[in-house]
Tab-separated table of C-alpha atoms and ligand atoms in Angstrom:
chain	number	residue	atom	x	y	z
A	1	UNK	CA	-13.343	2.009	1.373
A	2	UNK	CA	-12.496	1.826	-2.377
A	3	UNK	CA	-14.120	-1.294	-3.710
A	4	UNK	CA	-12.416	-2.837	-6.786
A	5	UNK	CA	-14.952	-5.255	-8.438
A	6	UNK	CA	-12.230	-7.505	-10.109
A	7	UNK	CA	-12.915	-10.942	-8.968
A	8	UNK	CA	-10.208	-13.354	-10.627
A	9	UNK	CA	-11.821	-16.597	-9.292
A	10	UNK	CA	-15.419	-17.285	-9.345
A	11	UNK	CA	-17.317	-20.387	-8.324
A	12	UNK	CA	-20.394	-21.045	-10.531
A	13	UNK	CA	-21.731	-23.864	-8.465
A	14	UNK	CA	-20.070	-26.671	-10.327
A	15	UNK	CA	-16.989	-25.114	-11.775
A	16	UNK	CA	-14.565	-22.192	-11.463
A	17	UNK	CA	-14.238	-19.326	-13.948
A	18	UNK	CA	-10.851	-17.797	-13.797
A	19	UNK	CA	-10.069	-14.396	-15.287
A	20	UNK	CA	-7.313	-15.358	-18.054
A	21	UNK	CA	-4.436	-13.084	-16.845
A	22	UNK	CA	-2.280	-14.086	-19.804
A	23	UNK	CA	-4.274	-11.925	-22.125
A	24	UNK	CA	-4.844	-8.752	-20.042
A	25	UNK	CA	-4.529	-5.838	-21.273
A	26	UNK	CA	-5.079	-6.999	-24.844
A	27	UNK	CA	-8.278	-8.814	-24.221
A	28	UNK	CA	-10.552	-9.616	-21.205
A	29	UNK	CA	-11.974	-13.224	-21.091
A	30	UNK	CA	-12.661	-15.867	-18.501
A	31	UNK	CA	-11.753	-19.520	-18.769
A	32	UNK	CA	-13.843	-22.440	-17.330
A	33	UNK	CA	-12.045	-24.831	-15.136
A	34	UNK	CA	-13.968	-27.959	-14.775
A	35	UNK	CA	-11.556	-30.487	-13.271
A	36	UNK	CA	-8.553	-30.482	-10.809
A	37	UNK	CA	-6.161	-31.208	-13.772
A	38	UNK	CA	-7.547	-28.127	-15.550
A	39	UNK	CA	-6.849	-26.112	-12.419
A	40	UNK	CA	-3.256	-27.455	-12.136
A	41	UNK	CA	-2.724	-26.492	-15.631
A	42	UNK	CA	-4.074	-22.989	-15.185
A	43	UNK	CA	-1.888	-22.493	-12.172
A	44	UNK	CA	1.126	-23.672	-13.957
A	45	UNK	CA	0.532	-21.522	-17.232
A	46	UNK	CA	-0.234	-18.526	-14.930
A	47	UNK	CA	-3.753	-18.026	-16.247
A	48	UNK	CA	-4.166	-17.589	-12.583
A	49	UNK	CA	-1.194	-16.068	-10.762
A	50	UNK	CA	-0.237	-14.346	-7.463
A	51	UNK	CA	0.177	-15.942	-4.228
A	52	UNK	CA	-3.182	-15.775	-2.547
A	53	UNK	CA	-4.878	-16.298	-5.848
A	54	UNK	CA	-3.199	-19.578	-6.534
A	55	UNK	CA	-3.885	-20.706	-2.868
A	56	UNK	CA	-7.639	-20.023	-3.318
A	57	UNK	CA	-7.468	-21.656	-6.838
A	58	UNK	CA	-5.725	-24.838	-5.363
A	59	UNK	CA	-8.412	-25.195	-2.680
A	60	UNK	CA	-11.152	-25.266	-5.457
A	61	UNK	CA	-8.731	-27.554	-7.375
A	62	UNK	CA	-8.997	-30.002	-4.428
A	63	UNK	CA	-12.983	-29.554	-4.056
A	64	UNK	CA	-13.411	-30.293	-7.968
A	65	UNK	CA	-10.914	-33.149	-7.598
A	66	UNK	CA	-12.879	-34.624	-4.701
A	67	UNK	CA	-15.845	-34.946	-7.095
A	68	UNK	CA	-13.917	-36.797	-9.585
A	69	UNK	CA	-13.076	-39.284	-6.881
A	70	UNK	CA	-16.661	-40.045	-5.607
A	71	UNK	CA	-16.478	-43.595	-7.258
A	72	UNK	CA	-13.767	-44.562	-4.904
A	73	UNK	CA	-14.629	-47.831	-2.959
A	74	UNK	CA	-14.193	-46.416	0.526
A	75	UNK	CA	-13.039	-43.398	2.206
A	76	UNK	CA	-9.568	-44.773	2.511
A	77	UNK	CA	-9.062	-44.972	-1.102
A	78	UNK	CA	-10.870	-41.523	-1.579
A	79	UNK	CA	-8.390	-39.860	0.787
A	80	UNK	CA	-5.315	-41.564	-0.957
A	81	UNK	CA	-6.356	-40.445	-4.334
A	82	UNK	CA	-7.239	-36.945	-2.833
A	83	UNK	CA	-3.665	-36.701	-1.224
A	84	UNK	CA	-1.991	-37.685	-4.585
A	85	UNK	CA	-3.845	-35.128	-6.681
A	86	UNK	CA	-2.941	-32.553	-3.831
A	87	UNK	CA	0.783	-33.274	-4.096
A	88	UNK	CA	0.549	-32.760	-7.886
A	89	UNK	CA	-1.411	-29.508	-7.324
A	90	UNK	CA	1.363	-28.144	-5.007
A	91	UNK	CA	4.020	-29.082	-7.395
A	92	UNK	CA	2.693	-26.550	-10.048
A	93	UNK	CA	4.218	-23.543	-8.501
A	94	UNK	CA	6.874	-24.120	-5.794
A	95	UNK	CA	7.684	-20.796	-4.249
A	96	UNK	CA	4.331	-19.147	-3.239
A	97	UNK	CA	3.437	-20.789	0.183
A	98	UNK	CA	-0.375	-19.846	-0.010
A	99	UNK	CA	-0.686	-22.635	-2.518
A	100	UNK	CA	0.584	-25.395	-0.064
A	101	UNK	CA	-1.224	-23.620	2.748
A	102	UNK	CA	-4.620	-23.956	1.051
A	103	UNK	CA	-4.212	-27.391	-0.518
A	104	UNK	CA	-3.147	-28.719	2.904
A	105	UNK	CA	-5.904	-27.053	4.744
A	106	UNK	CA	-8.306	-28.995	2.351
A	107	UNK	CA	-6.565	-32.317	2.632
A	108	UNK	CA	-6.500	-31.960	6.544
A	109	UNK	CA	-10.225	-31.116	6.674
A	110	UNK	CA	-11.117	-34.078	4.545
A	111	UNK	CA	-9.011	-36.302	6.872
A	112	UNK	CA	-10.612	-35.042	9.957
A	113	UNK	CA	-14.306	-35.511	8.847
A	114	UNK	CA	-16.037	-38.560	10.081
A	115	UNK	CA	-18.657	-38.590	7.297
A	116	UNK	CA	-19.509	-40.060	3.915
A	117	UNK	CA	-17.476	-39.290	0.830
A	118	UNK	CA	-20.100	-37.200	-0.703
A	119	UNK	CA	-20.427	-35.024	2.480
A	120	UNK	CA	-16.629	-34.601	2.579
A	121	UNK	CA	-16.970	-33.388	-0.988
A	122	UNK	CA	-19.636	-30.901	-0.016
A	123	UNK	CA	-17.670	-29.405	2.904
A	124	UNK	CA	-14.478	-29.073	0.746
A	125	UNK	CA	-16.583	-26.921	-1.771
A	126	UNK	CA	-17.739	-24.855	1.245
A	127	UNK	CA	-14.389	-24.467	2.495
A	128	UNK	CA	-12.924	-23.290	-0.772
A	129	UNK	CA	-15.642	-20.737	-1.057
A	130	UNK	CA	-14.935	-19.467	2.520
A	131	UNK	CA	-11.294	-19.165	1.678
A	132	UNK	CA	-12.165	-16.902	-1.281
A	133	UNK	CA	-14.334	-14.802	0.971
A	134	UNK	CA	-11.970	-14.636	3.782
A	135	UNK	CA	-9.063	-13.680	1.241
A	136	UNK	CA	-10.992	-10.537	0.278
A	137	UNK	CA	-11.719	-9.566	3.806
A	138	UNK	CA	-8.179	-10.067	4.765
A	139	UNK	CA	-6.914	-7.959	2.080
A	140	UNK	CA	-9.304	-5.007	2.980
A	141	UNK	CA	-7.847	-5.216	6.510
A	142	UNK	CA	-4.237	-5.223	5.054
A	143	UNK	CA	-5.359	-2.144	3.171
A	144	UNK	CA	-6.730	-0.272	6.214
A	145	UNK	CA	-3.670	-1.011	8.341
A	146	UNK	CA	-1.220	-0.211	5.325
A	147	UNK	CA	-3.109	3.104	4.615
A	148	UNK	CA	-1.634	4.462	7.804
A	149	UNK	CA	1.902	4.452	6.606
A	150	UNK	CA	1.041	6.354	3.491
A	151	UNK	CA	1.365	10.124	3.781
A	152	UNK	CA	-0.800	12.603	2.128
A	153	UNK	CA	0.397	13.170	-1.495
A	154	UNK	CA	2.969	10.072	-1.372
A	155	UNK	CA	4.436	8.566	-4.250
A	156	UNK	CA	4.389	4.771	-3.990
A	157	UNK	CA	6.530	2.440	-5.740
A	158	UNK	CA	5.258	-1.175	-6.335
A	159	UNK	CA	6.847	-4.275	-8.094
A	160	UNK	CA	4.936	-6.778	-9.861
A	161	UNK	CA	1.292	-7.293	-9.413
A	162	UNK	CA	-0.126	-7.536	-5.958
A	163	UNK	CA	-3.611	-6.618	-6.858
A	164	UNK	CA	-7.107	-7.852	-6.932
A	165	UNK	CA	-5.912	-10.176	-9.681
A	166	UNK	CA	-3.311	-11.699	-7.560
A	167	UNK	CA	-5.629	-12.435	-4.773
A	168	UNK	CA	-9.341	-13.406	-4.485
A	169	UNK	CA	-10.028	-9.643	-4.805
A	170	UNK	CA	-8.872	-5.983	-3.535
A	171	UNK	CA	-5.146	-6.954	-3.404
A	172	UNK	CA	-2.330	-6.799	-0.887
A	173	UNK	CA	0.014	-4.107	-1.991
A	174	UNK	CA	-2.751	-2.703	-4.289
A	175	UNK	CA	-5.075	-2.890	-1.436
A	176	UNK	CA	-2.899	-0.687	0.605
A	177	UNK	CA	-2.841	1.787	-2.379
A	178	UNK	CA	-6.579	1.420	-2.854
A	179	UNK	CA	-7.429	2.145	0.747
A	180	UNK	CA	-4.887	5.142	0.719
A	181	UNK	CA	-6.693	6.428	-2.262
A	182	UNK	CA	-10.095	6.083	-0.614
A	183	UNK	CA	-8.806	8.217	2.125
A	184	UNK	CA	-8.387	11.070	-0.304
A	185	UNK	CA	-4.624	11.116	0.143
A	186	UNK	CA	-3.895	12.260	-3.372
A	187	UNK	CA	-1.382	9.492	-3.934
A	188	UNK	CA	0.482	8.489	-7.072
A	189	UNK	CA	1.818	5.139	-7.995
A	190	UNK	CA	4.963	4.109	-9.781
A	191	UNK	CA	4.588	0.444	-11.221
A	192	UNK	CA	7.805	-1.324	-12.061
A	193	UNK	CA	7.329	-3.104	-15.476
A	194	UNK	CA	8.331	-6.420	-14.070
A	195	UNK	CA	10.321	-8.438	-16.618
A	196	UNK	CA	10.081	-11.083	-17.769
A	197	UNK	CA	6.294	-11.558	-17.687
A	198	UNK	CA	5.565	-7.783	-17.337
A	199	UNK	CA	2.929	-8.174	-14.619
A	200	UNK	CA	3.553	-4.655	-13.487
A	201	UNK	CA	2.942	-3.258	-17.010
A	202	UNK	CA	0.014	-5.579	-17.965
A	203	UNK	CA	-1.750	-6.197	-14.744
A	204	UNK	CA	-0.871	-3.637	-12.136
A	205	UNK	CA	-1.168	-0.726	-14.714
A	206	UNK	CA	-4.379	-2.077	-15.910
A	207	UNK	CA	-5.924	-2.412	-12.394
A	208	UNK	CA	-4.937	1.201	-11.289
A	209	UNK	CA	-5.798	2.905	-14.437
A	210	UNK	CA	-9.229	1.197	-14.237
A	211	UNK	CA	-9.730	2.499	-10.759
A	212	UNK	CA	-8.516	6.100	-11.864
A	213	UNK	CA	-5.569	6.042	-9.541
A	214	UNK	CA	-2.706	8.179	-11.055
A	215	UNK	CA	-0.018	5.619	-12.219
A	216	UNK	CA	3.193	5.988	-14.068
A	217	UNK	CA	4.798	2.784	-15.575
A	218	UNK	CA	8.565	2.534	-15.304
A	219	UNK	CA	10.985	-0.138	-16.456
A	220	UNK	CA	12.554	-2.200	-13.586
A	221	UNK	CA	16.040	-0.534	-13.992
A	222	UNK	CA	14.682	2.942	-13.394
A	223	UNK	CA	13.723	2.654	-9.782
A	224	UNK	CA	17.112	3.878	-8.452
A	225	UNK	CA	17.041	7.048	-10.876
A	226	UNK	CA	13.696	8.015	-9.494
A	227	UNK	CA	14.536	7.370	-5.877
A	228	UNK	CA	17.626	9.546	-6.194
A	229	UNK	CA	15.515	12.266	-7.760
A	230	UNK	CA	13.436	12.207	-4.598
A	231	UNK	CA	10.329	10.957	-6.478
A	232	UNK	CA	9.586	8.114	-4.496
A	233	UNK	CA	8.407	8.183	-0.818
A	234	UNK	CA	7.703	4.626	-0.059
A	235	UNK	CA	7.729	1.203	-1.586
A	236	UNK	CA	4.877	-1.228	-0.913
A	237	UNK	CA	5.296	-4.864	-2.576
A	238	UNK	CA	3.440	-8.189	-2.068
A	239	UNK	CA	5.071	-11.462	-0.728
A	240	UNK	CA	5.079	-14.966	-2.130
A	241	UNK	CA	6.737	-16.620	1.037
A	242	UNK	CA	7.684	-14.932	4.065
A	243	UNK	CA	10.138	-16.654	6.740
A	244	UNK	CA	9.627	-16.068	10.425
A	245	UNK	CA	12.521	-13.538	10.642
A	246	UNK	CA	10.648	-11.587	7.824
A	247	UNK	CA	13.018	-12.510	4.955
A	248	UNK	CA	10.544	-12.380	1.963
A	249	UNK	CA	10.479	-14.108	-1.353
A	250	UNK	CA	8.723	-12.028	-4.011
A	251	UNK	CA	8.925	-11.471	-7.712
A	252	UNK	CA	12.392	-11.249	-9.198
A	253	UNK	CA	13.678	-7.598	-8.939
A	254	UNK	CA	12.194	-7.050	-5.577
A	255	UNK	CA	15.598	-7.571	-3.866
A	256	UNK	CA	17.183	-4.782	-5.973
A	257	UNK	CA	14.311	-2.391	-5.342
A	258	UNK	CA	14.817	-2.994	-1.544
A	259	UNK	CA	18.600	-2.325	-1.974
A	260	UNK	CA	17.969	0.836	-3.722
A	261	UNK	CA	15.410	1.913	-1.116
A	262	UNK	CA	17.734	1.456	1.624
A	263	UNK	CA	20.362	3.419	-0.177
A	264	UNK	CA	17.927	6.134	-0.440
A	265	UNK	CA	16.425	5.956	3.031
A	266	UNK	CA	13.102	5.066	1.572
A	267	UNK	CA	10.902	2.717	3.671
A	268	UNK	CA	10.370	-0.624	2.192
A	269	UNK	CA	7.110	-2.559	3.293
A	270	UNK	CA	5.777	-5.898	2.297
A	271	UNK	CA	1.923	-6.272	2.379
A	272	UNK	CA	0.694	-9.948	2.791
A	273	UNK	CA	-1.652	-12.106	4.589
A	274	UNK	CA	-0.747	-14.757	7.239
A	275	UNK	CA	-1.272	-17.251	4.663
A	276	UNK	CA	1.979	-15.964	2.870
A	277	UNK	CA	4.029	-16.647	6.093
A	278	UNK	CA	5.637	-20.062	6.205
A	279	UNK	CA	5.859	-20.818	9.915
A	280	UNK	CA	7.901	-23.849	9.234
A	281	UNK	CA	11.029	-21.642	8.193
A	282	UNK	CA	13.096	-19.334	10.272
A	283	UNK	CA	14.872	-17.677	7.492
A	284	UNK	CA	14.507	-17.316	3.818
A	285	UNK	CA	17.575	-19.280	2.980
A	286	UNK	CA	15.896	-22.378	1.785
A	287	UNK	CA	12.811	-20.897	0.041
A	288	UNK	CA	12.671	-22.871	-3.332
A	289	UNK	CA	12.894	-20.591	-6.285
A	290	UNK	CA	10.850	-21.365	-9.287
A	291	UNK	CA	12.829	-21.439	-12.421
A	292	UNK	CA	10.614	-20.672	-15.288
A	293	UNK	CA	10.763	-21.242	-19.055
A	294	UNK	CA	13.635	-19.519	-20.911
A	295	UNK	CA	11.406	-18.261	-23.605
A	296	UNK	CA	9.947	-15.709	-20.970
A	297	UNK	CA	13.268	-14.095	-21.328
A	298	UNK	CA	14.121	-14.582	-24.876
A	299	UNK	CA	10.571	-13.600	-26.359
A	300	UNK	CA	8.602	-10.685	-26.249
A	301	UNK	CA	5.196	-10.704	-28.094
A	302	UNK	CA	6.079	-13.808	-29.895
A	303	UNK	CA	9.396	-12.272	-31.286
A	304	UNK	CA	12.778	-13.460	-30.022
A	305	UNK	CA	14.886	-10.493	-28.664
A	306	UNK	CA	18.358	-12.194	-28.614
A	307	UNK	CA	20.604	-14.197	-30.626
A	308	UNK	CA	20.255	-17.825	-30.654
A	309	UNK	CA	22.918	-19.596	-28.372
A	310	UNK	CA	22.909	-16.956	-25.719
A	311	UNK	CA	22.707	-18.487	-22.119
A	312	UNK	CA	19.388	-17.964	-20.002
A	313	UNK	CA	18.652	-18.323	-16.459
A	314	UNK	CA	15.054	-17.408	-15.436
A	315	UNK	CA	14.518	-17.470	-11.702
A	316	UNK	CA	10.845	-16.108	-11.131
A	317	UNK	CA	11.604	-14.940	-7.464
A	318	UNK	CA	14.253	-13.495	-5.199
A	319	UNK	CA	14.393	-13.258	-1.431
A	320	UNK	CA	14.730	-9.873	0.132
A	321	UNK	CA	16.531	-10.135	3.613
A	322	UNK	CA	14.664	-8.721	6.528
A	323	UNK	CA	17.272	-6.110	7.205
A	324	UNK	CA	15.912	-4.112	4.118
A	325	UNK	CA	12.187	-4.382	5.203
A	326	UNK	CA	10.778	-1.729	7.241
A	327	UNK	CA	7.701	-3.566	8.117
A	328	UNK	CA	5.352	-6.372	7.105
A	329	UNK	CA	1.712	-5.153	6.669
A	330	UNK	CA	-0.734	-8.014	7.614
A	331	UNK	CA	-4.346	-8.338	8.344
A	332	UNK	CA	-3.692	-7.846	12.213
A	333	UNK	CA	-1.401	-4.983	11.938
A	334	UNK	CA	2.141	-3.885	10.839
A	335	UNK	CA	5.125	-5.541	12.033
A	336	UNK	CA	8.895	-4.937	12.024
A	337	UNK	CA	10.538	-8.178	10.742
A	338	UNK	CA	11.874	-8.780	14.428
A	339	UNK	CA	8.230	-8.625	15.851
A	340	UNK	CA	6.770	-10.974	13.027
A	341	UNK	CA	7.558	-14.246	14.503
A	342	UNK	CA	5.951	-13.636	17.919
A	343	UNK	CA	2.673	-11.997	16.116
A	344	UNK	CA	2.429	-15.054	13.842
A	345	UNK	CA	3.045	-17.759	16.536
A	346	UNK	CA	0.955	-16.113	19.146
A	347	UNK	CA	-2.053	-16.018	16.522
A	348	UNK	CA	-2.505	-12.332	17.037
B	401	LIG	O1	4.779	-15.263	-10.642
B	401	LIG	P1	3.518	-14.449	-10.082
B	401	LIG	O2	3.037	-13.609	-10.925
B	401	LIG	O3	2.474	-15.515	-9.555
B	401	LIG	O4	4.192	-13.715	-8.831
B	401	LIG	C1	3.527	-12.756	-7.843
B	401	LIG	C2	4.284	-12.004	-7.190
B	401	LIG	O5	5.429	-12.347	-7.118
B	401	LIG	C3	3.754	-10.744	-6.781
B	401	LIG	O6	4.852	-9.769	-6.580
B	401	LIG	C4	3.047	-10.653	-5.549
B	401	LIG	O7	3.419	-9.775	-4.772
B	401	LIG	C5	2.839	-11.683	-4.686
B	401	LIG	S1	1.159	-12.168	-4.729
B	401	LIG	C6	0.096	-10.959	-3.928
């Protein structure tokens, strides 16, 4: 297995260190996150981003918040404060379901325990650490399953960053790429730039170049051109929220890539853990789409790129209908969208 040593979330014993993803590749630095409020701000400002990464970060946010509530007069007040804070954490990024999944898991754990407030706090910290370790293991399993669909010498297109930085480590879509590379498949990667925040250019390219995996950066509008030239063999992307029928919310632009792949008969895979599957929704119709700051579109490198007064809309995600998805690569195997519900609900 090809081991990436990037760990975007580290627990020091009393606080979290996050790799600051807003400054890569110009700079590499970590930020100390000592309170739940600081964690909520870090998620909102995308110091940490990527669905599984914000899930694990949210879990640590709850663990740190619990410590701030140790002065509660009884466990009822403690749980009330914890739940309020959990709602706030979940509101920071509405689309990626992993955040809700992880924060709710923590709150449910706290509610289920029949022990002192300080003991609950200790268990929340332990559980957050377990979620971090589990996520890395899960991604390695996704990588192993996904490597099966990557042919020798394949050119893989990916969109946004679904790498180690977007998870606790190793990555989902990049986990597949790392595992295929480790099997000596002589692969090459095409990374979409991913406007407006350029996660493909800044983060995916950075991760893959550091790993020595041959990578070509293209702008988002180029994917159809390269598909038509026969230069792309397979598309693998991550997922932020997957409905039971396989409809998948992922970074804006993913839908366009899927349409182009379908038109060129190129297989299109989503690589994501079960924690990205929202088993409360049958289809992707009602997935909330985060609308972000308009300056993400109007500015590049602190410089406006358009005339004042132009209208801007900035949805951060789109939903790719299941009909365009060949398979969902999970930690338990690869499923056609029509098989996903059965696999998830039977807990395979
Ligand atoms: O807005 P971001 O950077 O948090 O969005 C992340 C994505 O949409 C990625 O494409 C990713 O695939 C999902 S996380 C592995």
